[in-house]
Every structure is written in structure tokens, then in C-alpha cells.
XYZ file of C-alpha atoms in Angstrom:
298
model
C 36.468 28.777 9.269
C 36.372 26.483 6.233
C 34.411 23.326 6.906
C 31.721 21.019 5.594
C 28.513 20.615 7.532
C 26.567 17.403 7.091
C 23.012 17.203 8.332
C 21.408 13.789 8.294
C 17.671 13.183 8.469
C 15.729 9.950 7.979
C 15.218 10.958 4.340
C 17.999 13.218 3.060
C 21.676 13.990 3.558
C 22.462 17.693 3.014
C 25.944 18.824 2.051
C 26.458 22.447 3.143
C 29.090 24.422 1.216
C 32.202 25.720 2.894
C 32.180 29.263 4.251
C 34.831 31.048 2.228
C 35.934 34.521 3.368
C 36.553 37.389 1.000
C 40.184 38.475 1.202
C 41.228 42.111 0.770
C 45.002 42.720 0.701
C 46.019 45.911 2.498
C 49.560 47.072 3.235
C 51.357 43.936 4.421
C 48.179 42.420 5.905
C 45.057 40.702 4.643
C 41.536 41.618 5.724
C 39.168 38.632 5.868
C 35.416 39.232 5.729
C 32.330 37.048 6.096
C 28.987 38.505 4.910
C 26.306 38.903 7.578
C 23.408 40.883 6.160
C 22.500 43.091 3.195
C 20.373 45.968 4.507
C 18.970 48.319 1.869
C 22.134 48.034 -0.217
C 24.597 48.259 2.697
C 26.399 44.952 3.030
C 27.374 44.300 6.635
C 30.160 41.825 7.304
C 32.304 40.425 10.090
C 35.941 41.318 9.398
C 39.250 40.519 11.015
C 42.919 40.971 10.319
C 46.232 40.277 12.007
C 49.283 42.551 11.932
C 52.689 42.145 13.539
C 51.304 43.471 16.847
C 47.502 43.537 16.599
C 44.524 41.267 16.096
C 41.553 43.376 15.017
C 37.865 42.468 14.689
C 35.031 44.608 13.348
C 31.420 44.423 12.212
C 30.253 47.011 9.699
C 29.578 47.990 6.126
C 33.205 48.805 5.282
C 36.758 47.909 6.246
C 37.826 51.530 6.781
C 38.151 51.295 10.579
C 40.471 48.289 10.288
C 42.610 50.127 7.749
C 42.913 53.131 10.073
C 44.171 50.892 12.883
C 46.639 49.213 10.536
C 47.866 52.658 9.453
C 48.202 53.925 13.032
C 51.825 55.143 13.388
C 54.050 52.723 15.277
C 56.706 55.249 16.372
C 57.044 55.697 20.131
C 55.936 59.346 19.950
C 52.602 58.331 18.393
C 51.342 56.066 21.147
C 47.657 56.181 22.030
C 48.298 57.515 25.526
C 49.877 60.672 24.029
C 46.879 61.394 21.837
C 45.174 64.601 23.123
C 41.790 62.864 23.156
C 43.220 60.187 25.466
C 44.655 62.843 27.791
C 41.311 64.605 27.908
C 39.351 61.458 28.759
C 41.809 59.543 30.950
C 43.895 62.309 32.546
C 43.542 60.742 35.994
C 43.608 57.099 35.025
C 46.041 54.658 36.685
C 49.515 54.376 35.188
C 49.115 50.680 34.407
C 45.940 49.775 32.526
C 44.729 46.288 31.684
C 41.565 47.145 29.759
C 39.904 50.206 28.264
C 36.348 51.010 27.135
C 35.607 54.311 25.379
C 32.132 55.486 24.365
C 31.011 58.616 22.515
C 27.282 58.727 23.440
C 26.376 61.092 20.573
C 27.452 58.439 18.082
C 24.609 56.226 19.299
C 22.255 58.627 17.525
C 24.038 57.771 14.293
C 22.479 54.312 14.461
C 19.034 55.855 14.934
C 19.539 58.372 12.108
C 20.786 55.627 9.806
C 17.710 53.495 10.439
C 15.276 56.405 10.071
C 16.734 57.504 6.735
C 16.711 53.950 5.376
C 13.099 53.243 6.260
C 10.725 55.489 4.303
C 7.845 55.107 6.754
C 9.939 56.505 9.621
C 11.597 59.492 7.899
C 8.933 61.800 9.334
C 10.417 61.259 12.800
C 13.941 62.507 11.968
C 13.155 65.987 13.337
C 10.866 64.769 16.121
C 11.249 66.740 19.362
C 12.118 63.637 21.359
C 15.017 62.912 18.989
C 16.253 66.507 19.232
C 16.186 66.248 23.027
C 17.908 62.850 23.075
C 20.582 64.045 20.641
C 21.239 67.140 22.756
C 21.659 65.227 26.007
C 23.868 62.599 24.369
C 26.088 65.284 22.860
C 26.400 67.017 26.248
C 27.799 63.703 27.501
C 30.943 64.212 25.439
C 32.504 60.867 26.239
C 32.483 58.038 28.751
C 35.623 56.039 29.435
C 36.351 53.120 31.724
C 39.728 51.681 32.645
C 40.395 48.380 34.389
C 43.549 47.579 36.309
C 44.532 44.962 38.857
C 46.059 45.151 42.297
C 46.899 41.716 43.603
C 43.780 39.608 43.083
C 41.505 42.653 43.024
C 40.216 44.148 39.769
C 39.768 47.919 39.963
C 37.500 49.766 37.548
C 37.446 53.550 37.099
C 34.875 55.415 35.008
C 35.427 58.961 33.766
C 32.609 61.064 32.263
C 33.319 64.212 30.242
C 30.449 66.696 30.029
C 30.534 69.700 27.715
C 28.241 72.676 27.229
C 26.212 72.634 24.022
C 26.696 75.477 21.523
C 24.148 78.249 22.091
C 22.095 77.495 18.972
C 21.897 73.763 19.743
C 21.031 74.402 23.394
C 18.209 76.685 22.233
C 16.871 73.984 19.903
C 16.811 71.477 22.770
C 15.083 73.970 25.101
C 12.456 74.756 22.458
C 11.899 71.036 21.870
C 11.489 70.526 25.626
C 8.978 73.388 25.739
C 6.948 71.836 22.929
C 6.981 68.417 24.604
C 5.942 69.901 27.956
C 3.262 71.988 26.235
C 1.663 68.798 24.938
C 1.466 67.543 28.522
C 0.339 70.810 30.120
C 1.909 73.226 32.625
C 4.853 73.992 30.345
C 6.126 76.893 32.452
C 6.402 74.932 35.673
C 7.924 71.903 33.977
C 10.545 74.051 32.229
C 11.484 75.708 35.515
C 11.782 72.299 37.176
C 14.016 71.150 34.328
C 16.295 74.162 34.824
C 16.387 73.537 38.579
C 17.486 69.968 37.847
C 20.330 71.374 35.755
C 21.349 73.621 38.673
C 21.415 70.671 41.079
C 23.401 68.620 38.576
C 25.875 71.472 38.043
C 26.453 71.853 41.788
C 27.024 68.091 42.020
C 29.495 68.053 39.118
C 31.540 70.880 40.641
C 31.480 69.216 44.075
C 32.748 65.961 42.578
C 35.543 67.767 40.733
C 36.537 69.576 43.941
C 36.776 66.255 45.777
C 39.036 64.897 43.038
C 41.221 68.012 43.347
C 41.318 67.812 47.156
C 42.284 64.121 47.232
C 44.949 64.418 44.527
C 48.419 63.702 45.979
C 50.164 66.994 46.706
C 46.924 68.876 47.378
C 45.837 69.246 50.981
C 43.411 72.110 50.478
C 40.562 73.042 48.175
C 41.417 75.482 45.343
C 41.234 79.230 45.905
C 38.881 79.577 42.925
C 36.975 77.234 40.621
C 39.233 78.311 37.755
C 41.986 76.201 39.325
C 39.941 73.111 38.434
C 40.601 73.974 34.795
C 44.269 74.961 35.148
C 44.937 71.744 37.092
C 43.154 69.793 34.321
C 40.695 68.339 36.808
C 37.909 69.417 34.432
C 37.825 70.772 30.882
C 35.546 73.637 31.892
C 33.500 74.671 34.911
C 29.732 74.260 34.390
C 27.533 77.352 34.393
C 23.897 77.650 35.433
C 21.057 77.664 32.854
C 20.949 81.463 33.187
C 24.630 81.639 32.250
C 25.731 82.718 35.724
C 28.623 81.137 37.590
C 27.853 78.860 40.524
C 28.696 80.180 43.970
C 31.877 78.989 45.680
C 32.821 79.692 49.299
C 36.116 78.571 50.844
C 36.381 78.278 54.638
C 38.806 77.095 57.354
C 41.872 78.026 55.326
C 40.828 75.837 52.419
C 39.798 72.799 54.456
C 36.058 73.263 53.914
C 34.016 74.584 50.995
C 30.432 75.185 49.884
C 29.114 75.182 46.309
C 25.775 76.838 45.594
C 23.248 77.496 42.857
C 19.959 79.398 42.912
C 16.757 77.411 42.323
C 14.381 79.204 39.985
C 11.227 77.603 41.374
C 11.756 78.795 44.961
C 14.390 81.526 44.747
C 16.375 79.675 47.425
C 19.876 78.213 47.191
C 20.873 74.600 46.629
C 24.149 74.103 48.524
C 26.676 71.276 48.672
C 28.906 71.338 51.758
C 32.158 69.461 52.294
C 31.337 69.358 56.013
C 28.343 67.081 55.450
C 29.346 65.765 52.005
C 25.791 66.312 50.757
C 23.617 68.946 49.084
C 20.473 70.524 50.545
C 17.998 73.311 49.854
C 18.907 75.946 52.445
C 15.445 77.548 52.191
C 17.309 80.845 52.153
C 17.289 83.455 49.400
C 20.815 84.480 50.395
C 23.844 82.570 49.053
C 26.446 81.185 51.493
C 28.787 83.954 52.612
C 29.976 83.271 56.165
C 29.898 79.516 56.749
C 30.530 76.355 54.728
C 28.674 74.085 57.143
C 25.313 72.880 55.819
C 23.354 69.667 56.109
C 24.632 68.526 59.509
């Protein structure tokens, strides 16, 4: 990265100085950094280092993340795949992995918060309802992970999304923010009900997807007896609940070969049902939950 740049024009020859990195010794390695931008006192830089087994690059205002990777224990019992956070995110990932991407959506709000607190003219928006709503939805998306592996000449990508329920106080803040936003646009009651119905439909879909994963897992030839088995089998961290706090309906038919998942829609009082027989969800237009058959949508 050390070089001279000569720029020749009809009039002048400019001699550009060499780009010299700052060197920070750490453990048995050296961290090299090149300044990028000084933003309100925070000096961002491109950094890299090389250890006996890693080459690490980063862009940020400090070298702390590089130091944490250098310090990561190298004993066999401290491998990344045994970390509980890895097990939670990639429990059903392939055994052999060529590439990994891991995203914590909530952290994206950190960039927004950082910018808003640095710029005086935007500080008023820190508690804006839209930001409260965005932060709530991003936090509910606990993490997103993607693995890439290869079979022959085919690249196979798998994406795993972890969704968690917000704490009661935070969920209330988001609901109140939604109410205020809808109130500004009129018909707050109807819009709030529609929002809760959307959550019901999403919850039914999440459970249906988890049940399909359970059913197609080697060794399983039937759907679980209860939704709690999705948790004990580590198919999901927890089973979603409806906005009212009630459990979603689950009906098992044909000796575990067919199932129906249901949730009550607040706007109509009817049930939204996903059926394994049709592999789709429909509004049954019935105020009675499934109790005798799992066949819907055919």
C-alpha cells in the first residue's frame, strides 16, 4: 500500500506522498489502519490484521472488533459452531458450510441512532413514532443467517430467520406508536385491527413453516402431537402467540399425516386456517375453529 503517485499535466508535475498505515501492536499481531473519514470527532478507518490462521478486515471507529477476533479462544472446545448463539441460529444448517452471513437487524438502528445524536438538527426525531415502530419490528426479527454450501457444481444457499416476541412494555410502546401514526391518517380503530389480523396470518404461517420443517426432518414421518414439540425438538425457540395472547389452534388428523393451524381474525370473527392437505392458508368464513377435519383450501 506504499507507493508514489505521479500526475502529469501540461503545466505541473504533482508528487503525491506515500500512504503510510498506522501500526498498532496487539498480542503477537499488528493491526494496520488507514484513515477514511473524521465524522464529528469519530475517526473512521480501514483496518486489517493477519494472525496464524485468520486474515481480518474491518471498517469502523475503533479496532476493538479485530482484537476480539484475535482473542477468540483457539482450543477445540471453543469453536464457533459450539457457541450457543450459533446453535440457535443455524441448528438445521448443513454439516459442511462454505460461507456464512449473519445479521442482527436491530443493530441497523444503531446506525440511525448514531447519526441522529450526532446531528443537532435531527435529534428531535430520536423518539419519533416511525423510529419506535421500525426499532420494534427489527428487534422482533432477532437474527437472520444464511449458509452456503456446494454439492457438485451446484451452490446451495439456506436462510434461517429467528423471530422473538417483544417484551410486554416494548410491544405496548410499538402498539401505541402505531395507534398514533394511524390516528394521523384516520380510521385508527380499523387500521389497528387490520394490523393485528396481519400478525395472526403471519403467526399461522410461521407455525405452518416450522411444522413442515419438523415433518420433513429425517426420522420424523408424522406431525407432532402438540406444538410444544416444536420447541423440545429445537425446531423453533418458542411458538408464536396471537396478539391477544392466546395460543393458535392446532388440529392433527389422519394419525399425524395431516394437520391444520388456525387463528381468529378480529375484523371478521372468522378463522384463518393453514392446511397441510392444500399447503395453503384461507379464510374459512366460519366462526368455529377446525375441530373435525384438516382439509381446507382444496
